[in-house]
Coordinates of C-alpha atoms in Angstrom, one line a residue:
Chain A
M1 CA -9.2 179.0 -173.0
N2 CA -7.2 179.5 -176.0
R3 CA -5.0 177.6 -176.9
E4 CA -1.5 180.3 -177.1
L5 CA -2.2 181.5 -173.6
R6 CA -2.4 178.6 -171.7
Q7 CA 1.2 177.3 -172.7
Q8 CA 1.6 180.6 -172.6
L9 CA 1.2 180.6 -168.4
L10 CA 1.6 176.5 -167.9
D11 CA 5.2 178.3 -169.9
E12 CA 5.7 180.7 -167.2
A13 CA 4.4 178.3 -164.6
A14 CA 7.0 175.3 -165.7
V15 CA 9.9 178.4 -165.2
R16 CA 8.6 179.0 -162.1
A17 CA 8.3 175.4 -160.6
L18 CA 12.1 174.8 -162.0
E19 CA 12.7 177.9 -160.0
H20 CA 11.1 177.4 -157.1
P21 CA 11.4 174.0 -156.5
A22 CA 8.1 172.6 -153.3
D23 CA 9.9 170.2 -150.7
L24 CA 8.6 166.8 -151.2
S25 CA 9.6 165.8 -148.5
M26 CA 9.7 168.1 -145.8
A27 CA 5.9 167.6 -146.3
L28 CA 5.7 165.2 -146.4
G29 CA 8.2 164.8 -143.0
K30 CA 6.1 166.8 -141.5
G31 CA 3.0 165.3 -142.0
M32 CA 4.5 162.4 -140.8
T33 CA 5.4 163.9 -137.5
M34 CA 1.5 165.1 -137.0
V35 CA 0.1 161.4 -138.0
R36 CA 2.7 160.1 -135.0
R37 CA 1.8 162.9 -132.6
K38 CA -1.8 162.4 -132.7
F39 CA -1.6 158.6 -133.1
L40 CA 1.3 158.5 -129.4
A41 CA -2.1 161.5 -128.4
G42 CA -4.2 158.6 -129.3
S43 CA -3.1 156.2 -127.6
A44 CA -1.9 157.4 -124.0
V45 CA -5.5 158.8 -123.8
A46 CA -7.0 155.3 -124.4
L47 CA -4.3 154.0 -122.0
A48 CA -5.2 156.0 -119.8
L49 CA -8.8 155.7 -120.0
A50 CA -8.5 152.3 -119.6
L51 CA -6.6 152.1 -116.5
A52 CA -9.4 154.9 -115.5
L53 CA -12.2 152.8 -117.1
T54 CA -10.1 149.6 -114.3
A55 CA -10.4 152.4 -111.1
A56 CA -13.7 152.4 -111.9
F57 CA -15.1 148.5 -112.6
V58 CA -13.1 148.2 -109.5
A59 CA -13.9 150.7 -107.2
W60 CA -17.7 149.2 -108.3
R61 CA -16.9 146.1 -107.9
L62 CA -16.0 147.0 -104.1
A63 CA -19.1 148.9 -103.3
M64 CA -21.2 146.3 -105.1
V65 CA -20.2 143.5 -103.4
P66 CA -18.9 143.6 -99.8
P67 CA -15.2 141.4 -99.7
P68 CA -15.7 138.1 -97.4
P69 CA -15.1 138.0 -94.1
P70 CA -11.6 137.2 -92.5
A71 CA -11.2 133.0 -92.2
L72 CA -11.7 132.4 -88.4
E73 CA -8.3 130.8 -88.2
S74 CA -8.5 130.2 -83.9
I75 CA -10.2 130.0 -81.1
T76 CA -9.0 131.0 -77.3
V77 CA -11.1 129.9 -74.1
T78 CA -10.4 131.4 -71.2
A79 CA -12.8 131.6 -67.6
A80 CA -12.6 133.1 -64.5
A81 CA -11.6 130.8 -63.2
Q82 CA -9.9 127.3 -64.0
E83 CA -9.2 125.6 -61.0
L84 CA -13.5 125.3 -59.3
R85 CA -16.2 123.5 -56.3
P86 CA -18.2 121.1 -57.1
T87 CA -21.1 123.0 -58.2
A88 CA -19.6 126.3 -58.6
T89 CA -21.0 127.6 -61.6
I90 CA -18.8 130.6 -64.5
P91 CA -19.0 131.8 -67.8
L92 CA -16.8 131.0 -70.3
T93 CA -15.5 132.8 -72.9
A94 CA -14.6 132.2 -76.2
T95 CA -12.4 134.6 -78.6
G96 CA -11.5 134.4 -82.4
H97 CA -8.7 135.1 -84.0
Y98 CA -9.1 136.0 -87.6
G99 CA -6.6 135.3 -90.5
D100 CA -6.8 139.0 -90.7
G101 CA -5.6 139.9 -87.7
T102 CA -8.6 141.1 -85.8
S103 CA -10.2 139.1 -83.0
K104 CA -13.5 139.0 -81.5
R105 CA -15.3 137.7 -78.7
L106 CA -18.3 134.8 -80.8
L107 CA -21.0 134.7 -79.0
A108 CA -24.0 133.6 -81.4
G109 CA -22.8 129.5 -83.3
V110 CA -20.4 128.8 -80.9
E111 CA -20.9 124.9 -79.7
W112 CA -19.3 124.2 -76.6
A113 CA -18.5 120.2 -75.2
S114 CA -16.9 119.6 -72.3
G115 CA -15.1 116.4 -72.9
N116 CA -15.5 114.8 -69.1
T117 CA -19.0 115.5 -68.3
G118 CA -18.7 113.6 -64.8
V119 CA -16.6 116.3 -63.7
A120 CA -18.0 119.9 -65.3
T121 CA -20.9 119.9 -68.0
V122 CA -21.3 123.0 -70.1
S123 CA -24.2 124.9 -71.0
S124 CA -25.7 126.1 -74.7
A125 CA -24.6 129.4 -73.5
G126 CA -20.5 129.0 -72.5
V127 CA -21.3 128.5 -68.4
V128 CA -19.2 125.4 -67.5
T129 CA -20.7 123.7 -64.1
A130 CA -18.7 122.3 -62.4
V131 CA -19.5 119.1 -61.0
A132 CA -16.8 116.0 -59.4
K133 CA -13.1 116.1 -58.7
G134 CA -10.7 115.7 -61.3
S135 CA -10.1 117.9 -64.7
A136 CA -12.2 118.3 -67.9
E137 CA -11.5 119.6 -71.1
L138 CA -14.2 122.6 -72.2
S139 CA -14.2 123.2 -75.6
A140 CA -15.4 125.9 -78.5
T141 CA -16.4 125.2 -82.0
L142 CA -17.6 127.6 -84.9
D143 CA -17.3 126.7 -88.6
G144 CA -15.1 123.8 -88.2
V145 CA -11.9 125.4 -85.2
S146 CA -12.3 125.0 -82.0
G147 CA -10.9 126.2 -78.9
R148 CA -10.4 124.3 -75.4
L149 CA -9.2 125.2 -71.8
T150 CA -8.6 122.1 -69.0
L151 CA -10.7 123.2 -65.9
V152 CA -10.0 121.5 -62.8
V153 CA -12.4 121.0 -60.2
V154 CA -10.7 120.7 -56.2
G155 CA -12.2 118.9 -53.3
G156 CA -9.7 121.9 -51.7
D157 CA -11.1 120.5 -48.0
A158 CA -7.9 122.2 -46.1
A159 CA -8.4 125.4 -48.5
T160 CA -9.6 128.4 -46.3
L161 CA -12.2 131.3 -48.3
A162 CA -10.6 134.5 -49.0
S163 CA -13.0 135.8 -50.6
L164 CA -17.1 136.1 -51.6
R165 CA -18.8 138.1 -54.2
L166 CA -22.9 138.6 -55.3
D167 CA -22.5 137.7 -59.1
P168 CA -24.4 140.7 -60.7
E169 CA -23.0 143.3 -57.4
S170 CA -26.4 145.4 -58.7
A171 CA -29.5 145.0 -60.3
R172 CA -32.5 146.7 -60.8
L173 CA -36.7 144.9 -60.3
F174 CA -40.0 145.9 -60.3
P175 CA -41.9 145.7 -57.8
G176 CA -42.6 141.2 -58.0
G177 CA -39.8 140.9 -59.3
V178 CA -37.4 138.2 -59.1
L179 CA -33.5 137.6 -58.7
Q180 CA -31.5 134.5 -59.0
L181 CA -28.4 135.7 -57.0
T182 CA -24.7 133.7 -56.6
A183 CA -22.0 133.7 -54.3
E184 CA -19.1 133.1 -55.5
G185 CA -16.3 132.6 -53.3
T186 CA -12.8 132.3 -54.6
F187 CA -10.5 129.9 -51.8
S188 CA -7.1 130.7 -50.8
D189 CA -5.7 127.2 -53.8
G190 CA -7.5 130.1 -56.0
S191 CA -10.0 127.8 -56.8
H192 CA -13.9 129.1 -57.2
G193 CA -16.6 128.0 -55.7
N194 CA -20.8 128.7 -55.5
L195 CA -21.7 128.9 -51.8
N196 CA -25.4 130.0 -53.0
A197 CA -26.6 126.9 -50.4
S198 CA -24.4 127.2 -47.8
A199 CA -24.2 131.4 -47.1
Q200 CA -26.1 133.4 -44.7
W201 CA -28.2 135.4 -47.3
S202 CA -29.8 138.7 -45.7
S203 CA -31.6 141.8 -46.6
G204 CA -30.8 145.1 -45.2
A205 CA -34.6 146.4 -46.4
P206 CA -36.8 143.4 -46.4
G207 CA -39.7 146.7 -46.7
T208 CA -38.0 146.3 -50.2
A209 CA -36.8 143.4 -51.2
T210 CA -36.7 140.1 -49.9
V211 CA -34.3 137.6 -50.4
D212 CA -34.2 133.8 -49.2
G213 CA -31.4 131.4 -48.4
A214 CA -30.4 130.4 -51.8
G215 CA -29.4 134.1 -52.8
R216 CA -33.1 134.2 -54.7
V217 CA -33.8 137.6 -54.2
T218 CA -38.4 139.3 -54.1
A219 CA -38.9 143.2 -55.2
V220 CA -41.7 144.0 -52.9
A221 CA -41.4 148.6 -52.8
P222 CA -39.4 151.1 -55.3
G223 CA -36.5 151.6 -52.2
Q224 CA -33.0 150.5 -52.3
T225 CA -31.2 147.2 -50.0
V226 CA -28.5 145.4 -50.1
I227 CA -28.5 141.8 -49.8
S228 CA -25.4 140.7 -47.5
A229 CA -23.9 136.8 -48.5
A230 CA -22.1 135.6 -45.8
Q231 CA -19.7 132.7 -45.1
E232 CA -16.4 131.9 -42.4
G233 CA -16.3 135.7 -41.9
K234 CA -16.0 136.9 -45.6
R235 CA -19.3 138.8 -47.3
G236 CA -20.9 140.2 -50.2
R237 CA -23.6 142.9 -51.2
A238 CA -25.2 143.0 -53.5
T239 CA -26.9 147.0 -54.8
I240 CA -30.4 145.8 -55.6
T241 CA -32.8 148.4 -56.4
V242 CA -36.9 148.4 -56.7
L243 CA -38.2 150.9 -59.7
A244 CA -41.8 152.4 -58.8
A245 CA -43.8 149.9 -61.5
P246 CA -44.2 151.5 -64.5
K247 CA -47.5 153.5 -65.6
P248 CA -49.1 150.8 -67.1
E249 CA -50.6 152.5 -71.1
I250 CA -53.6 152.7 -72.7
T251 CA -53.7 150.0 -75.3
S252 CA -57.2 150.3 -76.8
L253 CA -60.5 152.0 -76.1
E254 CA -64.0 150.7 -75.9
V255 CA -66.9 152.3 -76.2
A256 CA -69.8 150.7 -73.5
P257 CA -72.7 150.3 -74.5
A258 CA -71.5 149.2 -78.2
Q259 CA -74.3 149.9 -79.6
S260 CA -77.9 152.1 -78.2
T261 CA -81.6 152.1 -79.5
L262 CA -82.5 155.7 -78.9
K263 CA -85.7 157.3 -79.9
E264 CA -86.7 160.4 -81.0
G265 CA -85.3 162.6 -78.5
R266 CA -83.8 160.7 -75.6
T267 CA -80.9 160.2 -74.2
V268 CA -78.3 157.7 -73.7
R269 CA -75.1 158.2 -71.5
L270 CA -72.0 156.5 -72.6
D271 CA -68.7 155.7 -71.1
A272 CA -65.1 155.6 -72.8
V273 CA -63.4 152.5 -71.0
A274 CA -59.9 152.2 -71.2
R275 CA -57.5 148.6 -70.8
Y276 CA -54.2 148.5 -70.1
S277 CA -50.8 147.8 -70.8
D278 CA -51.2 145.7 -67.7
G279 CA -54.8 143.6 -68.5
S280 CA -56.9 146.3 -66.4
S281 CA -59.6 148.0 -67.7
A282 CA -61.3 151.5 -67.2
A283 CA -63.3 154.0 -67.7
V284 CA -61.8 157.5 -68.3
G285 CA -63.0 161.1 -68.2
N286 CA -60.5 162.1 -70.5
A287 CA -61.4 161.3 -73.7
T288 CA -63.0 163.8 -76.5
W289 CA -66.5 162.6 -77.7
E290 CA -67.3 163.3 -81.8
T291 CA -70.2 162.1 -84.4
L292 CA -69.4 160.1 -87.2
P293 CA -70.4 161.7 -89.6
A294 CA -70.4 165.0 -87.9
G295 CA -73.2 167.0 -88.1
S296 CA -75.9 165.1 -89.6
G297 CA -78.9 165.8 -86.9
I298 CA -79.5 162.8 -86.2
A299 CA -77.9 163.1 -82.9
E300 CA -75.2 165.4 -81.1
V301 CA -72.8 164.0 -77.6
D302 CA -72.1 166.8 -75.6
A303 CA -68.2 166.1 -73.4
A304 CA -69.4 164.1 -71.0
G305 CA -70.2 161.2 -73.5
L306 CA -74.5 161.8 -73.1
V307 CA -76.0 161.5 -76.1
A308 CA -79.2 162.9 -77.8
A309 CA -81.4 161.5 -80.1
R310 CA -82.6 163.9 -83.0
R311 CA -83.5 162.4 -85.6
T312 CA -84.7 158.9 -87.0
G313 CA -80.7 157.4 -88.3
S314 CA -77.4 155.9 -87.4
V315 CA -74.8 157.5 -86.8
T316 CA -71.6 156.2 -84.6
V317 CA -70.3 158.3 -81.9
V318 CA -66.2 157.9 -81.4
A319 CA -64.3 158.2 -78.0
T320 CA -60.3 159.0 -78.5
V321 CA -58.1 159.8 -75.6
P322 CA -54.4 159.9 -75.7
G323 CA -52.4 157.2 -75.6
A324 CA -48.5 156.9 -74.4
G325 CA -46.5 157.0 -77.4
G326 CA -48.5 160.7 -78.0
Q327 CA -50.9 158.3 -81.0
L328 CA -54.6 158.6 -80.8
I329 CA -56.6 155.3 -79.5
Q330 CA -60.2 155.4 -80.3
G331 CA -63.4 153.2 -79.4
Q332 CA -66.8 153.4 -81.4
A333 CA -70.6 152.7 -80.7
A334 CA -73.3 152.5 -82.8
I335 CA -76.4 154.5 -82.6
T336 CA -79.5 154.1 -83.7
V337 CA -82.1 156.8 -83.4
V338 CA -85.8 155.6 -84.1
P339 CA -88.7 157.4 -84.3
S340 CA -90.7 158.5 -81.0
V341 CA -94.8 158.3 -80.3
K342 CA -96.0 161.3 -80.5
S343 CA -99.5 160.7 -79.6
I344 CA -102.6 157.9 -79.3
K345 CA -106.1 158.0 -80.0
V346 CA -108.7 155.7 -78.8
S347 CA -111.7 155.1 -80.6
P348 CA -114.7 155.0 -79.8
A349 CA -113.8 158.0 -78.3
G350 CA -117.2 156.7 -75.4
P351 CA -118.6 157.0 -72.9
L352 CA -119.2 152.7 -73.9
Q353 CA -121.5 151.3 -71.7
S354 CA -121.6 147.1 -71.9
E355 CA -123.4 144.5 -69.4
P356 CA -121.3 142.9 -67.2
G357 CA -120.1 140.2 -69.3
G358 CA -120.4 142.3 -72.6
S359 CA -117.6 143.0 -74.5
V360 CA -116.4 146.6 -76.2
Q361 CA -114.0 146.2 -79.2
L362 CA -111.4 149.4 -78.6
S363 CA -108.7 150.4 -81.0
A364 CA -105.8 152.5 -80.9
V365 CA -103.7 154.9 -83.9
V366 CA -100.4 155.9 -82.6
L367 CA -99.5 158.3 -84.4
Y368 CA -95.3 158.7 -84.6
S369 CA -92.6 161.7 -84.8
D370 CA -92.0 160.8 -88.4
G371 CA -95.6 160.6 -89.1
S372 CA -95.5 156.6 -89.6
T373 CA -98.9 155.5 -87.8
G374 CA -99.0 152.3 -85.3
S375 CA -101.7 150.5 -83.0
D376 CA -98.9 148.8 -80.9
V377 CA -99.9 150.1 -77.6
Q378 CA -100.4 148.5 -74.0
W379 CA -104.2 148.2 -73.3
A380 CA -104.7 149.0 -69.0
S381 CA -108.0 149.2 -67.2
S382 CA -108.0 151.7 -64.3
R383 CA -110.8 149.3 -62.4
P384 CA -110.0 145.9 -63.9
L385 CA -113.0 144.2 -61.3
I386 CA -115.1 146.4 -62.7
A387 CA -114.5 145.9 -67.1
S388 CA -111.4 144.5 -67.7
V389 CA -109.3 144.6 -71.0
D390 CA -107.5 142.4 -73.1
V391 CA -104.7 143.1 -75.6
S392 CA -106.1 143.3 -78.5
G393 CA -108.3 146.4 -77.2
L394 CA -111.1 143.6 -76.3
V395 CA -113.1 145.0 -73.3
T396 CA -115.0 142.6 -71.1
G397 CA -117.5 144.0 -68.2
V398 CA -117.1 142.6 -65.5
K399 CA -120.0 144.1 -62.3
E400 CA -121.9 146.8 -62.8
G401 CA -119.8 149.6 -62.0
D402 CA -117.8 152.4 -64.0
A403 CA -114.0 151.6 -65.2
E404 CA -111.1 153.6 -67.9
I405 CA -109.2 152.4 -70.4
T406 CA -106.1 153.6 -71.3
A407 CA -103.8 152.3 -74.0
T408 CA -100.5 153.8 -73.0
A409 CA -96.7 153.5 -76.2
D410 CA -93.7 154.4 -74.8
G411 CA -94.6 156.3 -72.2
V412 CA -98.0 158.9 -74.3
T413 CA -101.5 157.7 -73.3
G414 CA -103.6 158.3 -75.3
N415 CA -107.6 159.7 -75.2
P416 CA -108.8 157.7 -71.3
V417 CA -112.2 155.8 -72.7
T418 CA -114.9 156.2 -69.6
V419 CA -116.8 152.2 -70.3
L420 CA -119.7 152.1 -68.3
V421 CA -121.2 148.4 -66.9
R422 CA -124.9 148.3 -66.5
T423 CA -127.0 145.2 -65.8
S424 CA -130.1 145.8 -68.1
P425 CA -133.7 146.3 -67.2
D426 CA -134.4 143.0 -69.1
Chain B
M1 CA -15.0 171.2 -149.0
C2 CA -12.4 168.6 -148.4
E3 CA -13.7 166.4 -148.1
L4 CA -11.7 162.7 -146.6
P5 CA -12.1 159.1 -147.6
K6 CA -15.3 157.9 -144.8
R7 CA -14.0 155.2 -141.9
R8 CA -14.1 151.8 -143.1
F9 CA -15.1 150.3 -140.6
L10 CA -16.0 146.0 -141.5
P11 CA -12.3 145.7 -143.2
S12 CA -10.9 146.5 -139.6
V13 CA -12.3 143.5 -138.3
N14 CA -10.5 140.4 -138.6
P15 CA -11.1 136.8 -136.3
L16 CA -7.8 138.1 -134.9
R17 CA -9.1 141.2 -133.5
V18 CA -12.7 139.3 -132.4
V19 CA -10.5 136.8 -130.6
L20 CA -8.8 138.9 -128.4
A21 CA -11.6 141.1 -128.1
V22 CA -14.1 138.6 -127.1
L23 CA -10.5 136.8 -124.3
A24 CA -10.8 141.0 -123.6
V25 CA -14.2 140.9 -122.1
A26 CA -14.1 137.5 -120.4
V27 CA -10.9 138.4 -118.4
V28 CA -12.6 141.4 -117.0
A29 CA -15.5 139.2 -116.5
V30 CA -13.9 136.5 -114.9
G31 CA -11.8 139.1 -112.9
W32 CA -14.9 140.7 -111.5
L33 CA -14.7 137.2 -109.5
F34 CA -11.7 137.8 -108.1
P35 CA -11.9 139.0 -104.3
G36 CA -11.0 142.6 -103.1
L37 CA -8.3 145.5 -105.3
L38 CA -7.5 141.4 -106.8
S39 CA -9.5 141.4 -109.3
A40 CA -7.6 145.5 -110.4
I41 CA -5.2 142.6 -112.1
P42 CA -8.0 140.9 -114.7
I43 CA -9.7 143.5 -115.4
G44 CA -7.0 146.1 -115.7
A45 CA -4.8 143.5 -117.8
G46 CA -8.1 142.6 -119.8
L47 CA -9.3 146.6 -120.6
L48 CA -5.6 147.5 -121.6
T49 CA -5.2 144.1 -123.8
L50 CA -9.2 145.6 -125.0
V51 CA -6.8 148.4 -125.8
A52 CA -3.8 147.6 -126.2
A53 CA -3.8 145.2 -128.9
V54 CA -7.8 145.3 -130.7
L55 CA -9.0 149.3 -130.3
L56 CA -6.2 151.3 -131.1
P57 CA -4.5 149.2 -134.6
A58 CA -8.2 149.5 -135.5
V59 CA -7.9 152.9 -134.9
K60 CA -4.7 153.1 -136.0
E61 CA -5.6 151.5 -139.5
I62 CA -9.0 152.9 -139.9
E63 CA -8.2 156.5 -138.8
F64 CA -4.5 157.1 -140.0
G65 CA -4.8 154.5 -142.3
L66 CA -1.4 152.6 -141.4
S67 CA -0.3 149.1 -142.0
P68 CA -1.6 146.9 -138.8
G69 CA 1.0 145.5 -136.7
F70 CA 2.0 147.5 -132.9
K71 CA 6.0 149.4 -134.3
L72 CA 4.7 152.4 -134.6
S73 CA 8.1 153.5 -137.1
P74 CA 8.1 151.0 -140.3
A75 CA 4.1 151.8 -140.0
L76 CA 5.1 155.5 -140.6
K77 CA 7.7 155.0 -143.5
D78 CA 5.2 152.7 -145.8
R79 CA 2.3 155.3 -144.8
E80 CA 5.2 157.5 -146.1
A81 CA 6.9 155.6 -149.0
Q82 CA 2.9 155.0 -150.2
L83 CA 2.2 158.5 -149.6
R84 CA 5.5 159.8 -151.7
S85 CA 4.8 158.0 -154.7
V86 CA 1.2 158.9 -155.0
F87 CA 2.4 162.9 -154.7
E88 CA 5.2 162.3 -157.3
L89 CA 3.1 161.3 -159.4
Q90 CA 1.5 163.9 -159.5
R91 CA 3.7 166.7 -158.4
G92 CA 4.0 169.0 -161.4
D93 CA 0.6 169.0 -161.9
L94 CA 0.1 170.3 -158.4
E95 CA 2.5 172.6 -159.0
Y96 CA 2.4 173.7 -161.4
C97 CA -1.6 174.4 -160.4
A98 CA 0.2 176.1 -157.2
H99 CA 1.6 178.7 -159.1
L100 CA -1.0 179.9 -162.0
L101 CA -2.9 180.4 -158.7
S102 CA -0.5 181.9 -156.9
N103 CA 1.3 185.9 -158.6
N104 CA 4.4 185.4 -155.5
P105 CA 6.0 182.0 -156.1
D106 CA 8.1 181.8 -153.4
S107 CA 4.6 182.2 -151.8
A108 CA 3.0 179.0 -154.1
R109 CA 5.9 176.8 -153.1
R110 CA 5.2 177.4 -149.8
L111 CA 2.0 176.4 -149.8
L112 CA 2.3 173.9 -152.0
E113 CA 4.5 172.3 -149.1
A114 CA 2.3 172.9 -146.4
A115 CA -1.3 171.5 -148.8
W116 CA 1.5 168.3 -149.2
S117 CA 2.1 168.1 -145.7
Q118 CA -2.1 168.4 -144.1
A119 CA -2.8 165.9 -146.5
A120 CA -0.1 162.7 -145.5
A121 CA -1.4 163.9 -141.4
A122 CA -4.8 164.4 -142.8
W123 CA -5.2 161.0 -144.8
R124 CA -7.3 159.1 -143.4
G125 CA -7.2 155.3 -145.0
P126 CA -5.3 154.4 -148.1
V127 CA -3.3 156.1 -150.3
T128 CA -6.2 156.9 -153.4
P129 CA -5.8 159.2 -156.7
Q130 CA -8.5 160.9 -155.1
L131 CA -6.0 162.4 -152.8
R132 CA -5.0 164.9 -155.6
V133 CA -7.9 166.1 -155.3
Y134 CA -8.3 167.1 -151.4
V135 CA -4.5 168.5 -152.1
L136 CA -5.7 170.8 -154.3
C137 CA -8.7 171.6 -152.2
L138 CA -5.6 171.9 -149.5
L139 CA -4.1 174.8 -152.0
V140 CA -6.9 176.9 -152.9
R141 CA -7.9 176.2 -149.3
L142 CA -4.3 178.0 -148.1
I143 CA -4.3 180.6 -151.5
R144 CA -7.8 182.3 -149.9
K145 CA -5.7 182.2 -146.1
D146 CA -2.3 183.4 -147.6
E147 CA -4.8 185.8 -150.4
L148 CA -6.5 187.6 -147.6
W149 CA -3.2 187.5 -145.3
A150 CA -1.5 189.3 -148.4
V151 CA -4.3 192.0 -149.3
H152 CA -4.5 193.0 -145.0
H153 CA -0.5 193.0 -144.7
A154 CA 0.7 194.5 -147.6
G155 CA -2.1 195.1 -150.5
P156 CA -3.6 193.5 -154.0
G157 CA -1.6 193.6 -156.5
Q158 CA 1.9 193.4 -154.5
A159 CA 3.2 190.0 -156.0
P160 CA 6.9 190.2 -156.6
D161 CA 5.8 188.1 -160.5
A162 CA 2.3 188.5 -161.7
G163 CA 1.4 186.6 -163.9
L164 CA -1.1 186.6 -167.2
L165 CA -3.7 185.3 -164.1
A166 CA -3.2 188.2 -161.7
G167 CA -6.1 190.7 -163.4
L168 CA -8.7 187.9 -162.7
P169 CA -10.1 188.1 -158.9
I170 CA -8.4 185.8 -156.8
E171 CA -12.4 183.2 -157.0
Q172 CA -12.2 183.4 -161.1
R173 CA -8.5 183.4 -160.7
I174 CA -9.3 179.9 -158.6
V175 CA -12.1 178.5 -160.9
V176 CA -10.2 179.4 -164.3
V177 CA -7.3 177.0 -162.8
L178 CA -9.1 174.4 -161.1
H179 CA -11.0 173.6 -164.4
E180 CA -8.2 175.0 -167.4
F181 CA -5.1 173.3 -165.5
A182 CA -6.7 170.7 -163.0
N183 CA -9.6 169.5 -165.5
L184 CA -11.7 169.3 -162.4
T185 CA -15.3 169.7 -163.4
I186 CA -17.5 172.6 -163.1
V187 CA -19.2 170.2 -160.7
E188 CA -15.9 168.8 -158.9
V189 CA -14.9 173.2 -158.6
A190 CA -18.4 173.6 -156.9
G191 CA -17.5 171.4 -154.0
L192 CA -13.8 171.6 -153.7
T193 CA -14.7 175.2 -153.4
G194 CA -18.0 175.7 -151.6
R195 CA -20.1 176.9 -154.4
T196 CA -22.8 176.4 -156.7
T197 CA -21.6 174.7 -160.0
A198 CA -24.3 178.4 -161.8
E199 CA -21.7 180.4 -159.8
V200 CA -19.0 178.3 -161.1
T201 CA -20.3 179.3 -164.2
D202 CA -20.7 182.7 -163.8
E203 CA -17.1 183.5 -162.3
L204 CA -16.0 180.6 -165.6
V205 CA -17.6 183.7 -167.2
S206 CA -16.4 186.7 -166.9
A207 CA -12.8 185.0 -166.9
R208 CA -13.3 184.4 -170.5
A209 CA -13.0 187.8 -171.2
L210 CA -9.2 188.1 -170.3
T211 CA -8.5 184.1 -171.0
A212 CA -10.2 184.2 -174.0
G213 CA -8.3 186.1 -176.2
P214 CA -7.3 185.9 -179.5
S215 CA -7.3 182.3 -180.8

């Protein structure tokens, strides 16, 4: 750019700048206000994020780590009665009171103890038994916290029986089941006593359930009966329901015989034998039968379990019955099919002649269904007094006459050979 | 186009902030062991410390170029003073450029003030002489927008006090002013206007027909 023009332009710009001066303070003030706003907005967002993150952390922590259980602060021990007569038995109840204000019955882990076992004993389940007259402090301890109950065992000879109840008041049993009832007496002095030994026990229907003199109930047959215990005009009752014995369930299935070897064309009947939950076992008629591998052609089985051998090979026969829960219960048997005897050829074909005391050797060739051959036969003579034959087919003449020698295998008989026993003219 | 300095993180990492960050994380971890809702206290305290004492001061320093410390107003005043001193030094130069770029002296003044204001709000980190190029960039951007607005609403050539450069198209005028009066190289002008150096050179050659004149 030429110098004059440049200077002229600068002069013009200088004049304009002088006439219209820019306000730097105002511009800077606006800029710094924007900085302040951006920073404050960013800070607010950051703090909000920090708080949200804190809430998320705490929520996550609470979800991941369950709060510790409230501390057990005290235990209260209670009983249906605090005065008992010797031999009386009642359960104790331990109730725990926790730091969060809740209470609940303590069932597991409670250690029960009696301060005077000569007066009363307490079992690990918290059942107290009065022994002799006196008082005993019973305690329940859990996690180092204890609760106590003072129990008084009274003689109470002057007291009269106020009421009698049986525990449990109702029960259900299966035939043969046994239940021990407890006759609990409440006396006029407020004490409780066990009257099992002294009460008169009876059953309303002995054909359903019987009861002995100590309150022991035995279920006999399905039905319902009332068991009563009576003493001093007071009576306690318990309703006993005897249920029908549950139907035993099939637990396993077996196939008998478990292994069979069949000649081709032969059959064998298999039985499905179920074993029940009550230990008994019996053949079942509703089993379904199949061969594995299916369609092999080695053997076939019908709906009644009759297996027919078709060709040589091995196959598994499976029986299936439905179980109580709908599941399928299976048993199996191994079937091996071997070739059968097709024919037997005895040679020489005869008729043969022999002298008494002389012998002739016969041989037999067995032809099996798969084309193989063998020599395993049973020899027989139609008239052993004329000619005998041993296991190897050696025929020995005994005296003059005619005999027929046969070879048999698997019920198949070969061609008979006639042996003529003759005395030589010489 | 108008590039700000890159964020520099390392200078903001100092031993005090590292210690505070570790302590805050430790407090959060300890809070994890507290039962129930009680854990919200240490976790919240740790996270707030992390944000207020570590992250925000670092952001304040890196993003806004403010001096460290909890009080905002003194930091803003310091920053304003730094910017003012630099802008004062560059004021005459920038005012000439603004009036050379715009036909309307009032618009030139207003746009320069807007450029200063935006630069003050956006400039990142310490105040350096590079701020001049950034202000020029903002000024060019505003001039372009203003020109577009003027063309759309009033039509070109409506300037009340057209100068000698008024005959140039706006893009040629920007190139001429930045190169001839703001003393930027062709490469700098190209970077600042978002064009190639060839385009800038062409614009200068085209403008020379008017600006060369008799020497």
